[in-house]
PDB file of C-alpha atoms in Angstrom:
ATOM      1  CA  UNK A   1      -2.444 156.929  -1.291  1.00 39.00           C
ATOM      2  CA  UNK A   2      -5.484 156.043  -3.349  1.00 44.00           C
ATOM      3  CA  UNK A   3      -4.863 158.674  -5.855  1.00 47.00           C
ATOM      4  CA  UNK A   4      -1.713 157.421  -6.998  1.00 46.00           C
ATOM      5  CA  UNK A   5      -2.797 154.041  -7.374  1.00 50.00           C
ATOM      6  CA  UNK A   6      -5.243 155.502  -9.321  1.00 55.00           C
ATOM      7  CA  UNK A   7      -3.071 157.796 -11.378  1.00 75.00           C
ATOM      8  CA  UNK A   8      -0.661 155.119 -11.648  1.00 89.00           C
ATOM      9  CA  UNK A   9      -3.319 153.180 -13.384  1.00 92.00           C
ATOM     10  CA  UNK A  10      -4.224 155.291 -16.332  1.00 93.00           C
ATOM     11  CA  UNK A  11      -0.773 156.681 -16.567  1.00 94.00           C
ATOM     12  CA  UNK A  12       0.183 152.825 -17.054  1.00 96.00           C
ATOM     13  CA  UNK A  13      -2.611 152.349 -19.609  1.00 97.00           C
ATOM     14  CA  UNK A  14      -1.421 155.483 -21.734  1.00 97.00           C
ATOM     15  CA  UNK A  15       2.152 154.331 -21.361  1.00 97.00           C
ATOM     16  CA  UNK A  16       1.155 151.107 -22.693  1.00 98.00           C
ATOM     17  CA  UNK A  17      -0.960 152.901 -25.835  1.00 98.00           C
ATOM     18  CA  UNK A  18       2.111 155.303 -26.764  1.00 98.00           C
ATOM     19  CA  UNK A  19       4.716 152.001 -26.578  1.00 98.00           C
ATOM     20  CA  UNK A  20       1.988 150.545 -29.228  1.00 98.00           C
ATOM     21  CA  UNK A  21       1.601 153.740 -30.748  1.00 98.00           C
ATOM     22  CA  UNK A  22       5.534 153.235 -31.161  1.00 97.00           C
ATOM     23  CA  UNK A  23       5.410 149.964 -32.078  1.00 97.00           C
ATOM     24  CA  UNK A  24       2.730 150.584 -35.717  1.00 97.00           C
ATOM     25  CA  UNK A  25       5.497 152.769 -36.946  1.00 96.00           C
ATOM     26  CA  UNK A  26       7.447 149.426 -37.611  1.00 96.00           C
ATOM     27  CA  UNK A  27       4.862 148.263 -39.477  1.00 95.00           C
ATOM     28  CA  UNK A  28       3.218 146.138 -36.468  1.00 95.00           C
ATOM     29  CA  UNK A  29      -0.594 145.638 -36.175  1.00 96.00           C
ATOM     30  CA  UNK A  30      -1.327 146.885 -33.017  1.00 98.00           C
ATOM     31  CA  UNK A  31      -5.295 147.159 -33.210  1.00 97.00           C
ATOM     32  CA  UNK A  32      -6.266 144.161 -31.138  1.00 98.00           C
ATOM     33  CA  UNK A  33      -3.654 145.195 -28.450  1.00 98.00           C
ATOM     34  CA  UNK A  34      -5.260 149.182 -28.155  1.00 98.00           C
ATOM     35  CA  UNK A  35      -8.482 147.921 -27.904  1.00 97.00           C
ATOM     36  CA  UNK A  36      -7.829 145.356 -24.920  1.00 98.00           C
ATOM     37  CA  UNK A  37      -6.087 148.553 -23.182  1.00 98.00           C
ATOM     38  CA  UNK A  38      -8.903 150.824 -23.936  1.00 98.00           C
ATOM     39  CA  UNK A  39     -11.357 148.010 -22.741  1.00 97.00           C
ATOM     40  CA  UNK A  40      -9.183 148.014 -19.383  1.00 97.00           C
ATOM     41  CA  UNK A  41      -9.256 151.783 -18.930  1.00 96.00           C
ATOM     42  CA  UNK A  42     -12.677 151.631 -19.510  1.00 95.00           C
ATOM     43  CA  UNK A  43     -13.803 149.632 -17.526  1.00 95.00           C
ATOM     44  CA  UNK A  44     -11.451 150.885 -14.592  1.00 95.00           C
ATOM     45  CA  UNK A  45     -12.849 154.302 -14.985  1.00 94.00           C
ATOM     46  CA  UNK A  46     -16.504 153.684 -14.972  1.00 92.00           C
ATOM     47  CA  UNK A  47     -16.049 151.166 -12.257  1.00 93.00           C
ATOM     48  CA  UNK A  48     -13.222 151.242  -9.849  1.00 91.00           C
ATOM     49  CA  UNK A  49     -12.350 154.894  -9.727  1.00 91.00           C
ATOM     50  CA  UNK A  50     -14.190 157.590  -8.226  1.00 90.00           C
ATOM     51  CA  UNK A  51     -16.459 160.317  -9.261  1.00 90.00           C
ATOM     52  CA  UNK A  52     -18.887 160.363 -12.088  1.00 92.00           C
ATOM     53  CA  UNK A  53     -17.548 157.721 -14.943  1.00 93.00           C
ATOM     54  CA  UNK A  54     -18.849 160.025 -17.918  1.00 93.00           C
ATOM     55  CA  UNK A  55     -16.355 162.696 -16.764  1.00 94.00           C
ATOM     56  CA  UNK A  56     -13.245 159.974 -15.900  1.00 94.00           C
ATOM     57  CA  UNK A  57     -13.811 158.826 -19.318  1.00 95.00           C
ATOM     58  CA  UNK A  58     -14.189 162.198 -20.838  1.00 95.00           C
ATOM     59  CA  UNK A  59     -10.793 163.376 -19.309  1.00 94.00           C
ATOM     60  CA  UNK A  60      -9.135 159.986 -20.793  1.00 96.00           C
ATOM     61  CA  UNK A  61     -10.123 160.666 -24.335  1.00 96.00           C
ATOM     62  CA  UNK A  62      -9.327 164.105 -23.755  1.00 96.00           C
ATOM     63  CA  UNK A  63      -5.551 162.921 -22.938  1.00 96.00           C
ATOM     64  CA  UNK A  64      -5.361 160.683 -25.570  1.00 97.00           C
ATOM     65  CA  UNK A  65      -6.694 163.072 -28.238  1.00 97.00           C
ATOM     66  CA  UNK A  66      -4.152 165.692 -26.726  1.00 97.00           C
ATOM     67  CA  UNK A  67      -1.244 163.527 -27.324  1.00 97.00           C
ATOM     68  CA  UNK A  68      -2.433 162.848 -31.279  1.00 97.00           C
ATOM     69  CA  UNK A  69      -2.624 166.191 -31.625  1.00 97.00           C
ATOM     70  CA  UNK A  70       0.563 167.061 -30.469  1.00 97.00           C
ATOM     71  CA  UNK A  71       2.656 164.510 -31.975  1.00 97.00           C
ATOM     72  CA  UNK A  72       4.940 166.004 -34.981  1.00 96.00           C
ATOM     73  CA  UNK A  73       3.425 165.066 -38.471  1.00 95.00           C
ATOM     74  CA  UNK A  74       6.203 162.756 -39.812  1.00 96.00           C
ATOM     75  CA  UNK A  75       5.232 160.042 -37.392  1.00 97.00           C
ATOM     76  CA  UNK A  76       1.546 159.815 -38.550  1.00 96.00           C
ATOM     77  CA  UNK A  77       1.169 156.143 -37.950  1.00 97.00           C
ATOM     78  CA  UNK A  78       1.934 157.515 -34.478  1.00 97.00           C
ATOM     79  CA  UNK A  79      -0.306 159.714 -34.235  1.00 97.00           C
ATOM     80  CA  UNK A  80      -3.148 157.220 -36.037  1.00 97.00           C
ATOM     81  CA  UNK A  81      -2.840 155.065 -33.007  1.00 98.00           C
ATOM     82  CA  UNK A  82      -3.426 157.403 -30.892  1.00 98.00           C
ATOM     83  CA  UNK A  83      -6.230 158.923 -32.569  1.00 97.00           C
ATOM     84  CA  UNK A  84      -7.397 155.280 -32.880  1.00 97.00           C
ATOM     85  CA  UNK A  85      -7.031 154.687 -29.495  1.00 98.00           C
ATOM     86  CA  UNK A  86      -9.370 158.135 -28.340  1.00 97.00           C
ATOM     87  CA  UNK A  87     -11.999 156.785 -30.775  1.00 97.00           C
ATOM     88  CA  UNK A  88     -12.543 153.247 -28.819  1.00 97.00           C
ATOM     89  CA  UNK A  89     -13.875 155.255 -25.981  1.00 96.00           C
ATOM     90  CA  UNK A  90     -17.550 155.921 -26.437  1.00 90.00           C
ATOM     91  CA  UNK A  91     -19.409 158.119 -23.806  1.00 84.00           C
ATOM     92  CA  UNK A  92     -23.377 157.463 -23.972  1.00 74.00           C
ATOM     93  CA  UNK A  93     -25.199 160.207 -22.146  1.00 66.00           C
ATOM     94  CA  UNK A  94     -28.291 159.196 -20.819  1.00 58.00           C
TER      95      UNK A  94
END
């Protein structure tokens, strides 16, 4: 049961990037809004969920940058928030 809690979560938070994602190709500024999500996810992953934070927030990134990659060149404000969005989440390595 915890494990979909869990997914449900970060599949919430990336739902919640792509609607804003959706939203800057109307023209909206949707900056403030990514980074309180990101800030969210973040700070779900390195303290709520399970396992070693550095690789929860890896995996996130690595969804987020997947999804900017794969999103179709004529919707590149799109595909800027996305990108945007990946580049909020820092991983320091000590």
């Amino acid at each position: 049961m915890d494990v979909d809690v869990e997914n449900c979560f970060i599949d919430e938070c990336l739902d919640k990037i792509q609607t804003l994602a959706a939203l800057s190709l109307y023209g909206d500024s949707v900056d403030l809004a990514i980074l309180v999500v990101i800030h969210d996810a973040c700070r779900y992953l390195i303290l709520s969920k399970p396992g070693d934070p550095e690789r929860n927030l890896l995996a996130f990134k690595e969804q987020l940058g997947k999804l900017a990659a794969h999103t179709h060149r004529s919707l590149p404000h799109y595909k800027k928030t996305l990108a945007y969005a990946a580049s909020l989440i820092v991983i320091h390595r000590v």
